[in-house]
XYZ file of C-alpha atoms in Angstrom:
651
model
C 224.400 174.632 75.572
C 224.446 172.508 78.729
C 224.863 168.779 78.769
C 221.295 168.413 79.920
C 219.824 170.486 77.142
C 221.952 168.826 74.490
C 220.997 165.320 75.566
C 218.648 163.523 73.213
C 215.010 163.516 74.243
C 214.235 159.865 74.820
C 210.634 158.637 74.598
C 209.114 162.004 73.711
C 208.323 161.338 70.052
C 205.708 158.617 69.585
C 206.511 155.758 67.278
C 204.494 155.557 64.059
C 203.363 152.220 62.670
C 201.852 151.762 59.231
C 199.052 149.227 58.836
C 196.665 148.589 56.022
C 193.081 149.844 56.248
C 191.697 146.310 56.166
C 193.914 145.300 59.087
C 192.845 148.379 61.051
C 189.189 147.563 60.400
C 189.757 143.995 61.579
C 191.351 145.270 64.792
C 188.407 147.594 65.426
C 185.957 144.743 64.899
C 187.891 142.565 67.330
C 187.888 145.315 69.960
C 184.126 145.738 69.566
C 183.652 141.975 69.782
C 185.814 141.684 72.912
C 184.029 144.588 74.594
C 180.653 143.005 73.887
C 181.869 139.643 75.164
C 183.227 141.287 78.324
C 179.937 143.102 78.870
C 177.992 139.860 78.453
C 180.313 138.038 80.844
C 180.326 140.863 83.430
C 177.122 142.942 83.199
C 178.193 144.946 86.259
C 180.108 148.065 85.025
C 181.948 148.330 88.353
C 183.235 144.764 88.073
C 184.282 145.351 84.468
C 186.154 148.491 85.484
C 187.850 146.658 88.341
C 188.938 143.860 86.005
C 190.332 146.324 83.461
C 192.193 148.209 86.179
C 193.654 144.983 87.501
C 194.766 143.962 84.005
C 196.327 147.371 83.422
C 198.049 147.298 86.808
C 196.635 150.646 87.900
C 195.224 151.324 91.368
C 191.491 151.774 91.663
C 191.770 155.195 93.218
C 193.720 156.520 90.274
C 190.856 155.862 87.871
C 187.643 155.713 89.850
C 187.562 158.417 92.508
C 184.932 158.334 95.209
C 181.929 160.339 94.088
C 178.761 161.554 95.639
C 175.706 159.299 95.421
C 174.144 162.216 93.550
C 177.137 162.841 91.286
C 176.521 163.985 87.716
C 180.144 163.127 86.944
C 181.037 166.806 87.426
C 181.566 167.222 83.696
C 179.546 170.379 83.644
C 178.240 173.037 85.970
C 175.527 175.571 85.220
C 176.162 179.272 85.214
C 173.507 181.770 86.216
C 172.551 182.270 82.588
C 171.818 178.578 82.194
C 174.677 177.826 79.794
C 176.713 174.759 80.621
C 180.403 175.126 81.343
C 183.061 172.429 81.267
C 184.946 172.048 84.527
C 187.634 169.681 85.690
C 186.848 166.823 88.004
C 189.224 166.626 90.943
C 190.217 163.172 92.163
C 189.063 162.262 95.633
C 190.781 159.812 97.932
C 188.872 156.732 99.034
C 188.763 157.920 102.639
C 187.583 161.427 101.764
C 183.882 162.014 102.264
C 181.815 163.799 99.675
C 179.724 166.837 100.349
C 179.809 170.517 99.545
C 181.160 173.729 100.993
C 178.148 176.006 100.827
C 178.499 179.724 101.483
C 176.156 181.784 103.614
C 175.113 185.368 102.950
C 178.399 186.652 104.409
C 180.505 184.330 102.262
C 181.441 181.966 105.091
C 181.930 178.413 103.822
C 180.113 175.715 105.775
C 180.525 172.001 105.064
C 177.310 170.104 104.360
C 177.536 166.368 103.800
C 175.396 164.276 101.492
C 172.536 163.678 103.950
C 172.027 167.434 104.204
C 168.991 168.772 102.404
C 171.034 171.812 101.357
C 173.507 169.559 99.554
C 170.712 167.655 97.821
C 169.209 170.941 96.633
C 172.606 172.019 95.337
C 172.810 168.828 93.264
C 169.354 169.626 91.885
C 170.426 173.170 90.999
C 173.425 171.817 89.135
C 171.380 169.218 87.281
C 168.448 171.435 86.296
C 170.661 174.391 85.425
C 172.630 172.221 83.025
C 169.690 170.666 81.170
C 167.173 173.513 81.232
C 168.567 175.273 78.118
C 167.862 172.079 76.184
C 164.203 172.184 77.171
C 163.363 175.859 76.633
C 165.848 178.503 75.590
C 163.829 181.547 76.513
C 164.329 184.972 77.995
C 164.256 185.123 81.813
C 160.822 185.869 83.248
C 159.949 187.174 86.728
C 158.752 183.725 87.815
C 160.796 181.306 85.733
C 162.581 179.618 88.651
C 165.994 181.045 87.777
C 166.365 182.568 91.253
C 166.691 179.041 92.644
C 169.421 178.173 90.137
C 171.327 181.378 90.893
C 171.900 180.212 94.484
C 174.158 177.313 93.444
C 176.828 176.863 96.098
C 174.939 178.940 98.657
C 172.953 178.156 101.783
C 170.568 180.141 103.960
C 171.218 180.197 107.695
C 170.729 182.475 110.668
C 174.156 181.399 111.930
C 175.590 184.392 110.080
C 173.745 186.488 112.663
C 175.952 186.484 115.785
C 174.542 185.351 119.093
C 173.076 188.305 120.932
C 175.413 188.856 123.891
C 173.077 190.974 125.959
C 174.119 192.749 129.123
C 171.907 190.671 131.391
C 171.645 189.850 135.063
C 172.062 186.038 135.275
C 170.400 185.970 138.699
C 167.157 187.494 137.469
C 164.286 184.991 137.310
C 160.634 185.427 136.294
C 158.001 185.566 139.060
C 157.305 182.158 140.682
C 153.862 181.798 139.090
C 155.321 182.559 135.650
C 158.078 180.010 136.164
C 155.575 177.274 137.083
C 153.508 178.088 134.003
C 156.533 178.169 131.670
C 157.874 174.861 132.974
C 154.505 173.200 132.470
C 154.221 174.533 128.927
C 157.737 173.403 128.008
C 156.797 169.867 128.995
C 154.197 170.052 126.222
C 156.853 171.253 123.777
C 159.736 168.862 124.301
C 159.195 166.374 127.090
C 156.189 164.342 128.237
C 153.118 166.570 127.878
C 152.899 166.991 131.651
C 152.301 163.270 131.955
C 149.460 163.171 129.426
C 151.396 161.531 126.583
C 151.322 157.701 126.655
C 154.756 157.556 125.021
C 156.372 159.428 127.898
C 157.952 161.754 125.349
C 160.950 161.248 123.080
C 163.358 163.529 125.001
C 164.211 163.965 128.662
C 166.290 166.987 129.614
C 165.703 166.946 133.343
C 163.141 167.524 136.066
C 160.772 170.246 134.882
C 158.209 169.866 137.644
C 159.673 172.301 140.176
C 160.785 175.905 139.551
C 164.215 176.980 140.815
C 164.513 178.776 144.103
C 165.287 182.485 143.717
C 168.987 182.949 144.504
C 170.206 184.918 147.460
C 171.571 188.171 146.110
C 175.344 188.471 146.606
C 176.551 191.345 148.775
C 178.544 192.806 145.892
C 176.340 192.937 142.789
C 179.192 194.307 140.665
C 181.506 191.347 141.282
C 180.496 187.845 142.348
C 181.425 184.245 141.596
C 179.293 182.970 138.701
C 180.109 179.348 139.531
C 178.084 179.667 142.713
C 174.962 180.197 140.577
C 175.828 177.793 137.751
C 172.735 175.657 138.451
C 170.538 178.501 137.161
C 171.807 177.907 133.602
C 169.410 174.995 133.134
C 166.185 176.861 134.054
C 167.275 179.839 131.944
C 167.705 177.493 128.964
C 164.246 176.053 129.671
C 162.730 179.534 129.754
C 164.439 180.402 126.446
C 162.707 177.424 124.816
C 159.409 178.355 126.466
C 159.567 181.981 125.345
C 160.215 181.019 121.741
C 158.080 177.904 121.316
C 154.867 178.848 123.099
C 154.120 182.115 121.314
C 151.071 182.711 119.100
C 150.835 181.257 115.611
C 151.001 182.815 113.117
C 153.360 185.133 115.017
C 151.970 188.554 115.910
C 155.090 190.358 117.103
C 157.862 187.932 116.369
C 160.653 190.393 117.165
C 159.530 190.636 120.797
C 159.358 186.846 121.135
C 162.891 186.489 119.803
C 164.242 189.218 122.085
C 162.510 187.631 125.081
C 164.006 184.193 124.439
C 167.421 185.661 123.594
C 167.584 187.260 127.044
C 167.132 183.913 128.791
C 169.630 182.290 126.436
C 172.172 185.013 127.206
C 171.777 184.394 130.962
C 172.412 180.666 130.508
C 175.470 181.364 128.343
C 176.862 183.796 130.880
C 176.559 181.260 133.701
C 178.118 178.367 131.748
C 180.808 180.605 130.275
C 183.407 179.075 127.963
C 182.700 175.323 127.632
C 186.361 174.767 126.718
C 187.465 176.098 130.110
C 186.183 173.397 132.440
C 186.784 174.269 136.045
C 183.728 172.468 137.357
C 180.917 170.674 135.588
C 178.131 168.196 136.225
C 175.432 166.309 134.384
C 173.222 169.376 134.930
C 175.585 171.372 132.700
C 175.065 168.702 130.039
C 171.307 169.284 130.265
C 171.783 173.026 129.937
C 174.008 172.694 126.855
C 171.564 170.215 125.286
C 168.605 172.539 125.860
C 170.580 175.459 124.456
C 171.317 173.364 121.364
C 167.613 172.563 121.050
C 166.750 176.267 121.301
C 169.362 177.178 118.673
C 167.821 174.672 116.267
C 164.433 176.284 116.810
C 165.816 179.738 115.931
C 167.473 178.378 112.744
C 171.064 178.503 114.028
C 172.035 174.941 113.173
C 175.804 175.344 113.214
C 175.652 176.945 116.653
C 173.440 174.068 117.806
C 175.961 171.628 116.335
C 178.727 173.194 118.448
C 176.633 173.197 121.629
C 175.600 169.548 121.295
C 179.238 168.675 120.629
C 180.129 170.383 123.914
C 177.388 168.431 125.704
C 178.631 165.169 124.159
C 182.215 165.751 125.241
C 181.070 166.649 128.746
C 179.194 163.327 128.862
C 182.394 161.510 127.958
C 184.420 163.453 130.510
C 181.878 162.561 133.207
C 181.876 158.892 132.160
C 178.183 158.945 131.297
C 178.816 156.965 128.113
C 180.148 154.120 130.298
C 177.085 154.102 132.547
C 178.470 155.877 135.612
C 175.239 157.811 136.154
C 171.807 157.178 137.653
C 168.582 156.868 135.644
C 168.295 160.644 135.329
C 171.828 160.911 134.008
C 171.152 157.975 131.701
C 168.164 159.726 130.130
C 170.095 162.969 129.760
C 172.928 161.123 128.004
C 170.571 159.427 125.552
C 168.824 162.739 124.837
C 172.210 164.224 123.928
C 172.858 161.149 121.768
C 169.550 161.650 119.940
C 170.255 165.324 119.244
C 173.792 164.485 118.128
C 172.515 161.918 115.622
C 169.730 164.225 114.424
C 172.090 167.141 113.776
C 174.591 164.770 112.183
C 171.991 163.685 109.631
C 170.669 167.223 109.211
C 174.124 168.634 108.423
C 175.719 165.572 106.819
C 178.545 165.480 109.370
C 180.018 162.637 111.438
C 178.409 162.095 114.855
C 180.421 163.001 117.937
C 180.105 159.780 119.946
C 180.724 156.458 118.199
C 178.318 153.632 119.025
C 181.213 151.304 119.824
C 182.276 153.612 122.669
C 178.884 153.508 124.422
C 178.309 151.019 127.244
C 175.409 152.685 129.050
C 172.096 150.746 129.117
C 168.993 152.076 127.436
C 166.510 154.130 129.501
C 164.205 152.125 131.729
C 161.012 152.876 133.624
C 161.586 154.422 137.043
C 159.407 155.792 139.819
C 158.650 159.485 139.555
C 159.710 159.669 135.902
C 157.749 159.490 132.627
C 157.511 156.124 130.835
C 160.733 155.326 128.979
C 159.116 153.744 125.897
C 159.243 156.839 123.690
C 162.810 157.712 124.623
C 163.999 154.129 124.079
C 162.403 153.969 120.632
C 163.930 157.333 119.756
C 167.384 156.056 120.736
C 166.994 152.984 118.523
C 165.802 155.121 115.614
C 168.764 157.452 116.150
C 171.109 154.478 115.865
C 169.652 153.761 112.431
C 170.092 157.435 111.574
C 173.759 157.139 112.485
C 174.058 154.090 110.240
C 172.545 156.002 107.311
C 174.981 158.884 107.785
C 178.100 156.825 108.383
C 177.600 153.846 106.064
C 174.877 154.433 103.493
C 176.421 157.800 102.618
C 180.001 156.825 103.583
C 180.434 159.971 105.687
C 182.262 158.027 108.410
C 182.024 154.367 107.308
C 182.539 151.585 109.791
C 180.302 148.779 108.479
C 182.780 147.758 105.752
C 185.471 147.453 108.421
C 183.271 144.944 110.235
C 182.998 142.818 107.120
C 179.718 143.963 105.579
C 181.388 145.361 102.481
C 179.773 147.724 100.012
C 176.298 146.303 100.628
C 175.998 148.860 103.414
C 175.553 151.545 100.747
C 172.358 149.966 99.455
C 169.169 151.368 101.014
C 167.839 147.817 101.223
C 169.633 147.217 104.515
C 168.374 150.498 105.971
C 164.829 149.690 104.858
C 165.089 146.356 106.658
C 166.395 148.050 109.821
C 163.587 150.602 109.751
C 160.966 147.917 109.190
C 162.343 145.937 112.144
C 162.211 149.053 114.301
C 158.612 149.784 113.352
C 157.416 146.196 113.747
C 158.779 145.927 117.311
C 157.300 149.171 118.661
C 155.173 148.791 121.796
C 151.463 149.361 121.328
C 151.543 152.850 122.848
C 153.957 153.992 120.113
C 152.129 152.486 117.163
C 149.979 154.519 114.817
C 146.278 153.833 114.401
C 145.046 151.924 111.317
C 144.569 155.263 109.551
C 148.236 156.146 110.202
C 147.703 158.752 112.934
C 148.237 159.244 116.675
C 146.908 161.590 119.339
C 150.303 161.693 121.070
C 152.363 164.608 119.636
C 155.647 162.958 120.630
C 154.613 159.757 118.860
C 153.743 161.780 115.751
C 157.192 163.387 115.712
C 158.827 159.991 116.205
C 157.111 158.580 113.122
C 157.890 161.712 111.135
C 161.569 161.109 111.802
C 161.098 157.485 110.720
C 159.624 158.674 107.407
C 162.392 161.237 106.981
C 165.007 158.481 107.283
C 163.243 156.567 104.504
C 163.445 159.685 102.332
C 167.121 160.288 103.118
C 168.106 156.646 102.583
C 166.373 156.444 99.194
C 167.257 159.932 97.953
C 170.216 158.754 95.811
C 167.819 156.393 94.012
C 165.310 159.202 93.619
C 167.969 161.479 92.137
C 168.983 158.797 89.636
C 165.341 158.409 88.629
C 165.138 162.180 88.090
C 168.255 162.112 85.905
C 166.970 159.232 83.794
C 163.596 160.905 83.376
C 165.183 164.208 82.351
C 167.502 162.471 79.897
C 164.683 160.549 78.246
C 162.608 163.710 77.847
C 165.436 165.642 76.213
C 167.220 163.062 74.082
C 166.037 162.663 70.489
C 166.123 158.882 70.790
C 164.590 156.793 73.533
C 166.450 154.873 76.190
C 168.506 151.929 75.052
C 167.237 149.960 78.035
C 163.861 149.156 79.486
C 163.603 149.602 83.226
C 160.778 149.413 85.675
C 160.192 152.832 87.220
C 157.695 151.293 89.666
C 160.440 150.216 92.043
C 159.570 149.445 95.646
C 162.125 151.785 97.210
C 161.097 154.670 94.988
C 157.461 154.133 95.939
C 158.478 154.023 99.617
C 160.185 157.409 99.275
C 157.062 159.034 97.823
C 154.812 157.299 100.355
C 157.020 158.477 103.237
C 156.734 162.047 101.950
C 152.939 161.812 101.812
C 152.799 160.276 105.283
C 154.885 163.082 106.760
C 152.539 165.749 105.409
C 149.626 163.742 106.816
C 151.317 163.495 110.229
C 152.205 167.193 110.152
C 148.541 168.059 109.697
C 147.709 165.842 112.654
C 150.433 167.432 114.789
C 149.136 170.926 114.084
C 145.663 169.734 115.123
C 146.489 167.969 118.392
C 149.487 169.906 119.678
C 148.804 172.234 122.584
C 150.908 174.974 120.989
C 150.216 175.732 117.327
C 153.737 176.927 116.565
C 155.413 174.121 114.551
C 158.730 172.706 115.711
C 161.796 173.170 113.527
C 162.054 169.418 112.985
C 158.508 169.312 111.637
C 159.227 172.215 109.281
C 162.315 170.396 108.038
C 160.375 167.187 107.447
C 157.618 169.054 105.585
C 160.103 170.859 103.361
C 161.912 167.620 102.530
C 158.619 165.879 101.777
C 157.488 168.730 99.523
C 160.666 168.532 97.448
C 159.986 164.827 96.845
C 156.353 165.462 95.931
C 157.320 168.203 93.477
C 159.933 165.971 91.830
C 157.432 163.108 91.671
C 155.746 164.740 88.683
C 159.116 164.760 86.935
C 159.799 161.075 87.577
C 156.298 159.764 86.927
C 154.299 160.913 83.876
C 151.478 163.230 84.928
C 149.099 161.374 82.624
C 149.494 158.236 84.756
C 148.191 159.974 87.902
C 144.491 160.086 88.651
C 142.988 163.592 89.058
C 142.380 163.004 92.763
C 146.033 162.001 93.238
C 147.217 165.158 91.509
C 144.859 167.270 93.633
C 146.021 165.547 96.820
C 149.667 166.150 95.957
C 149.023 169.821 95.233
C 147.171 170.178 98.549
C 150.064 168.543 100.422
C 152.583 170.901 98.843
C 150.375 173.909 99.597
C 150.057 172.863 103.244
C 153.842 172.792 103.562
C 154.119 176.177 101.863
C 151.606 177.688 104.290
C 153.372 176.614 107.481
C 156.812 177.435 106.052
C 155.573 180.900 105.163
C 154.536 181.460 108.770
C 157.885 180.290 110.128
C 159.808 182.679 107.871
C 158.333 185.605 109.799
C 160.380 184.446 112.793
C 163.747 184.759 111.046
C 166.155 187.572 111.787
C 165.872 188.799 108.196
C 162.192 189.434 107.351
C 163.055 189.284 103.634
C 164.472 185.756 103.922
C 161.815 183.586 102.315
C 164.292 180.971 101.157
C 162.134 177.915 101.907
C 158.906 179.005 100.236
C 160.716 180.631 97.315
C 162.757 177.474 96.810
C 159.625 175.341 96.606
C 157.884 177.808 94.279
C 160.921 177.961 91.993
C 161.305 174.200 92.002
C 157.647 173.834 91.020
C 158.222 176.218 88.115
C 161.384 174.472 86.927
C 159.796 171.024 87.055
C 156.790 172.355 85.151
C 159.097 173.753 82.472
C 160.937 170.447 82.176
C 157.730 168.425 81.931
C 156.177 170.605 79.227
C 156.553 169.193 75.689
C 159.241 171.054 73.772
C 156.836 172.287 71.072
C 154.562 173.950 73.657
C 155.318 177.202 75.421
C 155.749 176.180 79.095
C 154.073 179.376 80.288
C 150.983 178.615 78.180
C 150.435 174.902 77.785
C 151.198 173.574 81.250
C 148.080 173.229 83.443
C 150.283 173.121 86.558
C 151.583 176.626 85.794
C 148.039 177.818 85.139
C 147.066 176.588 88.595
C 149.957 178.582 90.034
C 148.790 181.712 88.231
C 152.078 181.955 86.346
C 150.848 181.911 82.737
C 151.300 184.609 80.133
C 148.332 186.759 79.166
C 149.243 186.780 75.483
C 150.483 183.630 73.762
C 153.859 183.931 72.076
C 155.511 181.519 69.646
C 157.639 179.145 71.718
C 161.397 179.533 71.192
C 163.355 176.652 69.805
C 165.272 174.594 72.356
C 169.042 174.635 72.308
C 170.318 171.945 69.918
C 171.773 169.215 72.064
C 174.553 168.587 69.546
C 176.030 171.967 70.498
C 176.862 170.606 73.958
C 178.836 167.379 73.408
C 179.781 166.955 77.071
C 176.172 167.312 78.156
C 175.020 165.020 75.343
C 177.410 162.296 76.514
C 176.266 162.807 80.089
C 172.610 162.365 79.136
C 173.491 159.165 77.301
C 175.202 157.889 80.447
C 172.126 158.691 82.536
C 169.890 156.791 80.145
C 172.156 153.747 79.947
C 173.190 153.604 83.613
C 171.951 150.198 84.694
C 173.172 150.761 88.269
C 169.633 152.027 88.836
C 168.369 148.515 88.139
C 171.325 146.563 89.467
C 171.252 148.039 92.970
C 167.528 148.336 93.573
C 165.479 146.053 91.362
C 165.467 143.209 93.839
C 161.764 143.051 94.606
């Protein structure tokens, strides 16, 4: 036996102390008394935890890891069958952002931060999958919503479909009359409405008034210098947007539209070549990359768009555009790239490329021969707020706490104030009418993004309200606390969702081209999720019949336009958006049905969906909550979590 093995084991056996039962009871009473006194002295759980950590001499990060605003403490995760499973919670460093690695159909992991709608849906899948067995433990049905829960950890994207690298002639242009027509139509899609929009538009990619001159054919068609024709990349990118965005709606032959636009996109890609190999570049290349990013968003390839706008952003920096070394045209192109960067950052939950502190270029200004700058300026200011939401409210790349604002930046109250200031200072041409509408399509899209930021900023609050509502429906005893569900920020979230559906209807009415933009589809989907969850947060009995009918009509409108857009996807069987909303409706209906009533029989919402059983069956008994101690404790925490009140009940 070695010296090490024969050495006595010091400190391994715990010491045993004998105390009388009365003394032990006295100690327990004192502990309870001290805990109550500490809670009365410091009602804030975070402050109590900090004090206890300080007294114990342990670092904060060792006990309280950074968690998602939507965190359910990660004590359980649902399986496909609906049974809850205990999993370990991994500690996260203070500087590490939250989010999820979601896998596409090919198994490729893609990071989505907390502002991403895909991440929010994944939190909902986890939550509902864990608590659903407590509500109704029944056999799976064809339309029970379980398909939504089975996609936990997954995301739908066309990025898994590779870019179509066609064998194209980059010098080939449409006939001159076709080019003039396509340029004019694109101005109605993404710029200034051919001068008819009072806002001047909310993007500016470049001069779209004149078609390019047909290039002189090189003597050797088999081998020629592509750099000599690099300027054609921009019009090819414009034509790609035109071919995709100006087609009929609903689409008649969507495959031909996609192939047509892909050919123009391939020509632009061939001319720009590898963006990492910069031999020569100009601000016109920035415009081409930005337009290509815009087109990729429209064809549901968000990650590819994210990479293209990153290339455009870095080109801007290399050219010094962020420091103002450009003319008014270059200035507008830079700010358009900035807007797309901030929009994709919020859409994907990823840090923006260009930090605000690095930008010294002035805002766009009115100039002769160019559209009014009002819409673009307002869009820039709104994009700055979007960046603040991503970086500070969700702590994806925080900088506000470094500047001395502290943790207050995480409260949506500051964002709500910023958004209200933005709206109150809009020029008259960008304001909505008293009935909340506008005849300027660009102005409509601007206000839809404003409403979407309200939804994103208040979504953590909304998720907490969902958790508390679910817990109170499933727990045998009521909540130990009274709280006011009619909170201002929660009402603002629901109102923003309603307003976006209202604006979407207006956009489809006034827009020259009936095909909806990807951004509008995204806003409608996000609004529909909120409206579906509203019936879970607020009791259905408290809503007037006309309110319930209006909400159902809003959700149906979103389903209709999303159904049309799914015909444009590369996979005709991909109906992820509409199926997600249908499944979410079913799951919420099951959770809101009283436990003693069969959800397929007694819920009028399911009857309206045509999802009821023909023959009534005795409802199965719910799973006893005592059989899931971890879930039981989690539900208790949701009910007693006064952070819901502490952070937001300031009205």
